[in-house]
Amino acid sequence: MEFADEARELLLVAPADFVRERTARQRSVRKDDRALATRIGGLRKPAPAAWVVDLLAHEGALDEAVDLGPAIRQAQADADPDEIRRLRRQRSEVVAALAQAGADLASDAGHPLTSAVLDQVRATIEAAMADGHAGAAVRSGLLVRPLESAGFDAVDLDEALADPDAVPDSWSGTDAEPIPITSARRSRKGGRASRPGPGPGPGPGPGPEPEPKPKPQSEPEPEAEPQAAPEPRTDPAAERRAAREAEATARAESRDADAALDSAEQELEAAEDRRAEFERQLAEAAVEVERAERARDEAADASDRARDLLRAAQHHRRDVGR
């Protein structure tokens, strides 16, 4: 089997059982294909939400959601409010139905979902609708972490897939170019230049132009300036950059923690294997000791009988000699 096929099968295993199954599969292929065994050993354990999405992909349940994405994006490009409203309602229904289906699959596997994981499942499905490459990624069955759509930016797919080069098989039904995910990065700078930001505005004084409509029964409050000249706000682009940096830091820490956990679990399994081998050898040694003790006891009995026979023979010889 190719690595992508091996990965798809392993990613259907519940995260709690993943490391054990991965180790068993790595050992089973090591004799025939050491390179494949090495890649299997390096396969990351999926986050719970990614595991659920992979279960849905395996069932072929994500096709409707991914197919809806291009229609939604076209309606937004056409600025058709009625079509946008209709498709958004449909999107909400599809996301809710898929989230419930994923929760059912997880429960059937003996691992009910928390509300936080279910939120990540919904966010991943919505990201698949918002971005063609993300849609192809979730349909691949190779997802190892959840996805999230951030406004007009492309969905971040870095390290989201077990085998990025296998994903072109899943482009069908999306409006994304059939290229590997690793080459599918799009600029995150577009979009904000075309949107007018809050200009510097005039000075803090109230301008002579349209005054706020005075209320007949109230005297002018002292200085209505804050309404006429808002203070400079935080740059939304800077906020997005800071949020992405914080997310990247958290993801790196999560990856490190996952790697440490995987390593600890592998060491634990190796120690358990050594213990099992030691216990097996100990059991065999105990059997050998028991067998040796039995042989010793039988030899001791035979020795006692031989001495008895010797003494009897000696007495008989003395009696005959008299």
XYZ file of C-alpha atoms in Angstrom:
322
model
C 0.000 0.000 0.000
C 1.050 3.618 -0.553
C 1.712 5.807 2.475
C -1.437 7.894 1.862
C -3.573 4.739 1.985
C -1.858 3.592 5.163
C -2.359 7.056 6.682
C -6.057 7.156 5.756
C -6.620 3.839 7.521
C -4.673 4.815 10.630
C -6.356 8.224 10.896
C -9.695 6.452 11.315
C -8.401 4.966 14.593
C -9.541 6.883 17.677
C -6.787 9.221 18.958
C -6.598 7.316 22.262
C -5.637 4.124 20.387
C -3.665 5.748 17.596
C -0.084 5.345 18.843
C -0.541 1.643 19.608
C -2.076 0.964 16.182
C 0.577 3.038 14.427
C 3.372 1.125 16.171
C 1.775 -2.222 15.294
C 1.382 -1.218 11.651
C 4.943 0.118 11.475
C 6.286 -3.189 12.766
C 4.169 -5.220 10.359
C 5.530 -3.464 7.250
C 9.144 -3.041 8.410
C 10.359 -6.326 6.905
C 9.027 -5.586 3.432
C 9.381 -1.794 3.211
C 11.562 0.026 5.714
C 11.010 3.419 4.048
C 7.236 3.048 4.353
C 7.638 1.892 7.965
C 9.658 5.030 8.716
C 6.958 7.285 7.251
C 4.278 5.447 9.210
C 6.295 5.924 12.400
C 6.391 9.672 11.726
C 2.632 9.989 11.163
C 1.182 12.514 13.607
C -1.705 11.580 15.861
C -4.827 13.459 14.687
C -6.508 16.037 16.865
C -9.977 14.802 17.929
C -11.787 17.221 15.589
C -9.585 16.179 12.647
C -10.298 12.516 13.460
C -14.052 13.199 13.268
C -13.684 15.029 9.946
C -11.646 12.085 8.590
C -14.449 9.746 9.683
C -16.933 11.907 7.756
C -14.628 11.933 4.718
C -14.373 8.136 4.872
C -18.188 7.973 4.807
C -18.278 10.332 1.785
C -20.407 12.703 3.863
C -18.500 15.902 3.056
C -19.254 16.085 -0.666
C -22.375 18.251 -0.293
C -20.572 20.738 1.942
C -17.568 21.040 -0.377
C -19.780 21.301 -3.467
C -21.717 24.136 -1.801
C -18.555 26.213 -1.361
C -18.122 27.447 -4.959
C -21.804 28.467 -5.119
C -21.469 30.520 -1.937
C -18.303 32.195 -3.163
C -19.903 32.994 -6.520
C -22.961 34.534 -4.846
C -20.661 36.693 -2.723
C -18.705 37.748 -5.807
C -21.989 38.648 -7.571
C -23.205 40.544 -4.490
C -26.571 38.780 -4.778
C -28.154 39.275 -1.322
C -31.090 36.901 -1.855
C -28.869 34.092 -3.108
C -26.361 34.746 -0.323
C -29.120 34.488 2.312
C -30.482 31.295 0.782
C -27.053 29.672 0.559
C -26.134 30.740 4.074
C -29.268 29.070 5.412
C -28.371 25.958 3.442
C -24.803 26.135 4.750
C -26.030 26.322 8.352
C -28.245 23.276 7.831
C -25.468 21.274 6.174
C -22.917 22.169 8.875
C -25.361 21.280 11.670
C -26.244 17.945 10.027
C -22.579 17.033 9.466
C -21.599 18.012 13.006
C -24.352 15.752 14.345
C -23.276 12.939 12.025
C -19.683 13.332 13.240
C -20.806 13.300 16.877
C -22.761 10.087 16.210
C -19.755 8.423 14.561
C -17.522 9.379 17.497
C -20.062 8.073 20.021
C -20.426 4.821 18.087
C -16.628 4.463 18.304
C -16.823 4.889 22.087
C -15.401 8.436 22.195
C -18.189 11.036 22.661
C -17.222 14.578 21.667
C -16.921 17.566 23.950
C -18.629 20.814 22.929
C -15.210 22.382 22.215
C -14.272 19.594 19.797
C -17.681 19.819 18.136
C -17.117 23.563 17.610
C -13.809 22.742 15.882
C -15.576 20.218 13.645
C -18.087 22.908 12.600
C -15.304 25.446 12.001
C -13.405 22.948 9.836
C -16.457 22.215 7.688
C -17.126 25.951 7.296
C -13.488 26.453 6.280
C -13.934 23.735 3.649
C -16.805 25.758 2.176
C -14.918 29.049 2.331
C -11.763 27.924 0.525
C -11.403 25.472 -2.361
C -8.077 24.115 -1.180
C -9.458 23.560 2.310
C -12.415 21.768 0.733
C -10.071 19.398 -1.061
C -8.059 18.908 2.122
C -11.023 17.823 4.252
C -12.248 15.425 1.570
C -8.855 13.734 1.440
C -9.319 11.861 4.730
C -5.764 12.917 5.669
C -6.501 15.748 8.084
C -4.452 15.801 11.314
C -5.590 19.148 12.744
C -8.785 21.215 12.506
C -9.077 24.160 10.102
C -10.452 27.650 10.519
C -11.492 30.318 8.043
C -10.242 33.824 8.845
C -12.304 36.278 6.821
C -10.872 36.995 3.394
C -7.582 35.200 4.048
C -6.883 31.770 2.600
C -7.351 28.936 5.075
C -4.043 28.025 6.699
C -3.197 24.448 5.646
C 0.372 24.310 6.970
C 0.974 20.897 8.572
C -2.746 20.150 8.412
C -2.367 16.982 6.324
C -0.620 13.671 6.803
C 0.431 13.568 3.135
C -0.056 16.883 1.291
C 1.067 15.439 -2.044
C -1.810 12.937 -2.003
C -4.488 15.631 -1.832
C -4.785 16.352 -5.574
C -6.829 13.122 -5.680
C -9.506 15.042 -3.767
C -9.751 18.226 -5.852
C -12.818 16.957 -7.727
C -15.879 18.987 -6.849
C -13.965 22.117 -5.825
C -12.999 25.218 -7.771
C -9.367 24.940 -6.639
C -6.511 24.288 -9.005
C -5.356 20.630 -8.967
C -1.977 21.278 -7.373
C -0.371 19.929 -4.186
C -1.384 21.653 -0.978
C 2.270 22.468 -0.301
C 2.206 24.651 -3.415
C -1.271 26.036 -2.867
C -0.360 28.948 -0.621
C -2.046 32.164 -1.557
C -1.123 35.700 -0.511
C -2.693 36.796 2.737
C -2.121 40.483 1.953
C -4.988 40.981 -0.491
C -8.360 42.253 0.538
C -7.444 44.850 3.104
C -6.065 47.374 0.575
C -9.426 47.558 -1.171
C -11.315 48.124 2.058
C -11.219 51.731 3.297
C -9.929 51.965 6.817
C -10.832 54.627 9.357
C -9.095 57.709 7.979
C -7.189 60.103 10.180
C -10.117 62.535 9.945
C -10.042 66.200 10.830
C -8.694 67.479 14.078
C -10.482 66.889 17.310
C -12.674 69.984 16.955
C -16.292 69.623 15.929
C -16.302 70.623 12.210
C -18.644 73.140 10.760
C -20.391 70.535 8.568
C -23.498 68.634 9.578
C -23.878 69.081 13.288
C -25.486 66.356 15.299
C -29.199 66.965 15.394
C -29.796 68.812 18.631
C -32.512 67.493 20.846
C -34.956 70.245 21.557
C -35.322 69.509 25.246
C -31.649 69.136 26.084
C -28.932 71.708 26.179
C -25.791 70.976 24.270
C -23.743 68.639 26.378
C -20.232 69.820 27.050
C -18.257 69.091 23.922
C -19.818 66.480 21.642
C -16.410 66.000 20.034
C -15.941 62.242 20.576
C -18.783 61.581 18.195
C -17.473 63.846 15.472
C -13.854 62.718 15.572
C -13.255 59.143 16.673
C -9.837 58.485 18.078
C -7.528 56.327 15.970
C -8.397 52.630 16.333
C -6.212 49.599 16.370
C -5.289 48.588 12.850
C -7.445 45.531 11.934
C -4.602 44.184 9.790
C -2.240 44.384 12.772
C -4.816 42.602 14.926
C -5.106 39.822 12.336
C -1.326 39.515 12.156
C -1.090 39.328 15.947
C -3.869 36.734 16.046
C -2.129 34.646 13.365
C 1.177 34.881 15.236
C -0.510 33.833 18.478
C -2.193 30.952 16.645
C 1.120 29.897 15.071
C 2.800 29.960 18.494
C -0.015 27.935 20.042
C 0.100 25.469 17.133
C 3.865 25.057 17.498
C 3.458 24.431 21.225
C 0.651 21.966 20.488
C 2.845 20.157 17.943
C 5.710 19.985 20.442
C 3.362 18.662 23.117
C 1.928 16.096 20.691
C 5.432 15.010 19.683
C 6.457 14.690 23.332
C 3.304 12.691 24.065
C 3.886 10.433 21.057
C 7.488 9.884 22.126
C 6.434 9.107 25.708
C 3.768 6.704 24.485
C 6.260 4.964 22.209
C 8.754 4.670 25.067
C 5.997 3.307 27.296
C 5.043 0.734 24.663
C 8.680 -0.262 24.222
C 9.039 -0.610 27.996
C 5.852 -2.671 28.133
C 7.207 -4.870 25.340
C 10.448 -5.342 27.282
C 8.492 -6.117 30.427
C 6.328 -8.620 28.568
C 9.476 -10.255 27.168
C 11.054 -10.311 30.620
C 7.894 -11.796 32.116
C 7.843 -14.426 29.376
C 11.478 -15.297 30.058
C 10.767 -15.289 33.790
C 7.841 -17.663 33.278
C 10.026 -19.956 31.167
C 12.752 -19.802 33.815
C 10.191 -20.648 36.508
C 9.127 -23.685 34.474
C 12.777 -24.694 34.097
C 13.362 -24.261 37.834
C 10.299 -26.353 38.597
C 11.462 -29.017 36.157
C 14.962 -28.995 37.693
C 13.528 -29.217 41.206
C 11.363 -32.153 40.163
C 14.370 -33.855 38.570
C 16.395 -33.208 41.742
C 13.646 -34.679 43.914
C 13.398 -37.736 41.667
C 17.193 -38.127 41.740
C 17.168 -37.812 45.525
C 14.489 -40.521 45.755
C 16.497 -42.758 43.418
C 19.630 -42.137 45.501
C 17.792 -43.067 48.696
C 16.480 -46.254 47.099
C 19.958 -47.139 45.836
C 21.456 -46.645 49.317
C 18.721 -48.801 50.802
C 19.492 -51.517 48.263
C 23.205 -51.183 49.018
C 22.673 -51.536 52.747
C 20.367 -54.520 52.191
C 22.976 -56.172 49.953
C 25.715 -55.545 52.531
C 23.605 -57.063 55.320
C 22.803 -60.047 53.114
C 26.497 -60.570 52.318
C 27.443 -60.451 55.988
C 24.646 -62.854 56.883
C 25.793 -65.304 54.167
C 29.407 -65.039 55.357
C 28.482 -66.192 58.802
